[in-house]
Amino acid sequence: MFMGHRVICIGRQFGSGGHEIAVRTAERLGIKVYERELLHLACKYGELSANLMESSDERATNPFLYQGVYEGNYHVIRGLPTSEVLFALQSHEIKRIAKEEDCCCFANKLRKFFKQSAKRNGA
């Protein structure tokens, strides 16, 4: 029997109840749910201010008017929009958490991450 790491992803949009579903699912399964904590873990990994990145969390970047990131450690690609930097850092943290924990639940608007991962893996 194959016993790998299990990752549960619950998408959420305003008014969908995704947060409540994620919390209840995690409680029933006895696992940890990552939601807002993912932002803080990503900021810690990149040594960035959570206040700076919070404004870009779960928002699309305006290609004509955006705030670039010019601080942080070597994990941060400087000059990119805050949303792109945050996406890269969150992607790293999702992969790290999925490898370290037997089972975890993510509740976030991370469709972009999972779409890109599926394309790379041929799904």
PDB file of C-alpha atoms in Angstrom:
ATOM      1  CA  MET A   1       0.000   0.000   0.000  1.00  0.00           C
ATOM      2  CA  PHE A   2       1.321   3.433  -0.932  1.00  0.00           C
ATOM      3  CA  MET A   3       1.528   5.795   2.024  1.00  0.00           C
ATOM      4  CA  GLY A   4       2.692   9.164   0.756  1.00  0.00           C
ATOM      5  CA  HIS A   5       2.181  12.671   1.947  1.00  0.00           C
ATOM      6  CA  ARG A   6      -1.363  13.957   1.589  1.00  0.00           C
ATOM      7  CA  VAL A   7      -2.169  17.549   0.762  1.00  0.00           C
ATOM      8  CA  ILE A   8      -5.723  18.861   0.890  1.00  0.00           C
ATOM      9  CA  CYS A   9      -6.341  22.093  -1.002  1.00  0.00           C
ATOM     10  CA  ILE A  10      -9.534  23.993  -0.431  1.00  0.00           C
ATOM     11  CA  GLY A  11     -10.021  26.965  -2.692  1.00  0.00           C
ATOM     12  CA  ARG A  12     -11.909  29.904  -1.390  1.00  0.00           C
ATOM     13  CA  GLN A  13     -13.456  33.047  -2.719  1.00  0.00           C
ATOM     14  CA  PHE A  14     -15.436  35.741  -0.999  1.00  0.00           C
ATOM     15  CA  GLY A  15     -18.645  34.248   0.367  1.00  0.00           C
ATOM     16  CA  SER A  16     -17.825  30.639  -0.571  1.00  0.00           C
ATOM     17  CA  GLY A  17     -17.388  29.359   2.983  1.00  0.00           C
ATOM     18  CA  GLY A  18     -13.971  27.939   2.082  1.00  0.00           C
ATOM     19  CA  HIS A  19     -12.434  29.055   5.370  1.00  0.00           C
ATOM     20  CA  GLU A  20     -15.086  27.307   7.439  1.00  0.00           C
ATOM     21  CA  ILE A  21     -14.877  24.151   5.318  1.00  0.00           C
ATOM     22  CA  ALA A  22     -11.079  24.063   5.675  1.00  0.00           C
ATOM     23  CA  VAL A  23     -11.177  24.554   9.439  1.00  0.00           C
ATOM     24  CA  ARG A  24     -13.844  21.889   9.971  1.00  0.00           C
ATOM     25  CA  THR A  25     -12.117  19.423   7.639  1.00  0.00           C
ATOM     26  CA  ALA A  26      -8.786  19.906   9.397  1.00  0.00           C
ATOM     27  CA  GLU A  27     -10.429  19.488  12.817  1.00  0.00           C
ATOM     28  CA  ARG A  28     -12.127  16.244  11.798  1.00  0.00           C
ATOM     29  CA  LEU A  29      -8.918  14.827  10.340  1.00  0.00           C
ATOM     30  CA  GLY A  30      -6.716  16.124  13.138  1.00  0.00           C
ATOM     31  CA  ILE A  31      -4.398  18.021  10.810  1.00  0.00           C
ATOM     32  CA  LYS A  32      -3.117  21.570  10.568  1.00  0.00           C
ATOM     33  CA  VAL A  33      -4.720  24.078   8.242  1.00  0.00           C
ATOM     34  CA  TYR A  34      -2.581  26.759   6.618  1.00  0.00           C
ATOM     35  CA  GLU A  35      -4.327  29.918   5.584  1.00  0.00           C
ATOM     36  CA  ARG A  36      -3.038  33.327   6.675  1.00  0.00           C
ATOM     37  CA  GLU A  37      -0.041  31.604   8.259  1.00  0.00           C
ATOM     38  CA  LEU A  38       1.256  30.818   4.772  1.00  0.00           C
ATOM     39  CA  LEU A  39       1.820  34.544   4.169  1.00  0.00           C
ATOM     40  CA  HIS A  40       3.836  34.859   7.380  1.00  0.00           C
ATOM     41  CA  LEU A  41       5.909  31.737   6.656  1.00  0.00           C
ATOM     42  CA  ALA A  42       6.702  33.056   3.169  1.00  0.00           C
ATOM     43  CA  CYS A  43       7.709  36.465   4.537  1.00  0.00           C
ATOM     44  CA  LYS A  44       9.919  34.822   7.144  1.00  0.00           C
ATOM     45  CA  TYR A  45      11.601  32.689   4.465  1.00  0.00           C
ATOM     46  CA  GLY A  46      12.311  35.756   2.320  1.00  0.00           C
ATOM     47  CA  GLU A  47      13.045  38.021   5.302  1.00  0.00           C
ATOM     48  CA  LEU A  48      10.366  40.475   4.202  1.00  0.00           C
ATOM     49  CA  SER A  49       7.879  42.539   6.151  1.00  0.00           C
ATOM     50  CA  ALA A  50       4.456  40.921   6.334  1.00  0.00           C
ATOM     51  CA  ASN A  51       2.925  44.402   6.247  1.00  0.00           C
ATOM     52  CA  LEU A  52       4.549  45.049   2.860  1.00  0.00           C
ATOM     53  CA  MET A  53       3.376  41.769   1.371  1.00  0.00           C
ATOM     54  CA  GLU A  54      -0.110  41.658   2.899  1.00  0.00           C
ATOM     55  CA  SER A  55      -1.417  44.214   0.425  1.00  0.00           C
ATOM     56  CA  SER A  56      -0.572  41.851  -2.451  1.00  0.00           C
ATOM     57  CA  ASP A  57      -1.816  38.624  -0.911  1.00  0.00           C
ATOM     58  CA  GLU A  58      -4.507  37.063  -3.107  1.00  0.00           C
ATOM     59  CA  ARG A  59      -4.729  40.054  -5.456  1.00  0.00           C
ATOM     60  CA  ALA A  60      -3.878  40.334  -9.132  1.00  0.00           C
ATOM     61  CA  THR A  61      -1.103  42.721 -10.099  1.00  0.00           C
ATOM     62  CA  ASN A  62      -1.910  45.754 -12.207  1.00  0.00           C
ATOM     63  CA  PRO A  63       0.700  45.509 -15.008  1.00  0.00           C
ATOM     64  CA  PHE A  64       0.879  49.306 -15.317  1.00  0.00           C
ATOM     65  CA  LEU A  65       1.002  50.257 -11.656  1.00  0.00           C
ATOM     66  CA  TYR A  66       2.599  47.981  -9.108  1.00  0.00           C
ATOM     67  CA  GLN A  67       4.955  48.074  -6.165  1.00  0.00           C
ATOM     68  CA  GLY A  68       8.269  46.309  -6.694  1.00  0.00           C
ATOM     69  CA  VAL A  69      10.218  44.471  -4.015  1.00  0.00           C
ATOM     70  CA  TYR A  70      13.796  45.617  -3.395  1.00  0.00           C
ATOM     71  CA  GLU A  71      14.496  44.129   0.025  1.00  0.00           C
ATOM     72  CA  GLY A  72      14.739  40.703   1.595  1.00  0.00           C
ATOM     73  CA  ASN A  73      17.344  37.972   1.392  1.00  0.00           C
ATOM     74  CA  TYR A  74      18.750  35.994  -1.528  1.00  0.00           C
ATOM     75  CA  HIS A  75      15.470  34.043  -1.931  1.00  0.00           C
ATOM     76  CA  VAL A  76      13.788  37.203  -3.228  1.00  0.00           C
ATOM     77  CA  ILE A  77      14.088  38.219  -6.881  1.00  0.00           C
ATOM     78  CA  ARG A  78      14.330  41.983  -6.703  1.00  0.00           C
ATOM     79  CA  GLY A  79      12.310  44.286  -8.911  1.00  0.00           C
ATOM     80  CA  LEU A  80       9.346  41.959  -9.354  1.00  0.00           C
ATOM     81  CA  PRO A  81       5.846  42.979  -8.233  1.00  0.00           C
ATOM     82  CA  THR A  82       5.030  42.102  -4.638  1.00  0.00           C
ATOM     83  CA  SER A  83       2.387  39.595  -5.770  1.00  0.00           C
ATOM     84  CA  GLU A  84       4.930  37.678  -7.885  1.00  0.00           C
ATOM     85  CA  VAL A  85       7.519  37.640  -5.107  1.00  0.00           C
ATOM     86  CA  LEU A  86       4.908  36.480  -2.612  1.00  0.00           C
ATOM     87  CA  PHE A  87       3.734  33.766  -5.011  1.00  0.00           C
ATOM     88  CA  ALA A  88       7.285  32.415  -5.381  1.00  0.00           C
ATOM     89  CA  LEU A  89       7.889  32.430  -1.621  1.00  0.00           C
ATOM     90  CA  GLN A  90       4.516  30.824  -0.857  1.00  0.00           C
ATOM     91  CA  SER A  91       5.175  28.158  -3.504  1.00  0.00           C
ATOM     92  CA  HIS A  92       8.417  27.271  -1.764  1.00  0.00           C
ATOM     93  CA  GLU A  93       6.690  27.049   1.612  1.00  0.00           C
ATOM     94  CA  ILE A  94       3.864  24.885   0.245  1.00  0.00           C
ATOM     95  CA  LYS A  95       6.386  22.418  -1.175  1.00  0.00           C
ATOM     96  CA  ARG A  96       8.373  22.412   2.073  1.00  0.00           C
ATOM     97  CA  ILE A  97       5.296  21.831   4.233  1.00  0.00           C
ATOM     98  CA  ALA A  98       3.974  19.106   1.917  1.00  0.00           C
ATOM     99  CA  LYS A  99       7.296  17.242   2.181  1.00  0.00           C
ATOM    100  CA  GLU A 100       7.627  17.581   5.954  1.00  0.00           C
ATOM    101  CA  GLU A 101       4.091  16.788   7.081  1.00  0.00           C
ATOM    102  CA  ASP A 102       2.175  13.566   6.461  1.00  0.00           C
ATOM    103  CA  CYS A 103      -1.043  15.462   5.878  1.00  0.00           C
ATOM    104  CA  CYS A 104      -1.870  19.154   5.697  1.00  0.00           C
ATOM    105  CA  CYS A 105      -4.665  21.403   4.488  1.00  0.00           C
ATOM    106  CA  PHE A 106      -4.270  24.661   2.552  1.00  0.00           C
ATOM    107  CA  ALA A 107      -7.127  27.133   2.337  1.00  0.00           C
ATOM    108  CA  ASN A 108      -6.138  29.944   0.041  1.00  0.00           C
ATOM    109  CA  LYS A 109      -6.573  31.328  -3.434  1.00  0.00           C
ATOM    110  CA  LEU A 110      -3.660  29.279  -4.742  1.00  0.00           C
ATOM    111  CA  ARG A 111      -5.123  28.105  -8.043  1.00  0.00           C
ATOM    112  CA  LYS A 112      -2.177  29.637  -9.900  1.00  0.00           C
ATOM    113  CA  PHE A 113       0.330  27.548  -7.916  1.00  0.00           C
ATOM    114  CA  PHE A 114      -1.530  24.288  -8.380  1.00  0.00           C
ATOM    115  CA  LYS A 115      -2.203  24.943 -12.084  1.00  0.00           C
ATOM    116  CA  GLN A 116       1.494  25.578 -12.715  1.00  0.00           C
ATOM    117  CA  SER A 117       2.487  22.506 -10.676  1.00  0.00           C
ATOM    118  CA  ALA A 118       0.041  20.333 -12.604  1.00  0.00           C
ATOM    119  CA  LYS A 119       1.417  21.569 -15.940  1.00  0.00           C
ATOM    120  CA  ARG A 120       4.993  20.774 -14.857  1.00  0.00           C
ATOM    121  CA  ASN A 121       3.980  17.299 -13.695  1.00  0.00           C
ATOM    122  CA  GLY A 122       2.073  16.539 -16.893  1.00  0.00           C
ATOM    123  CA  ALA A 123      -1.381  16.419 -15.330  1.00  0.00           C
TER     124      ALA A 123
END
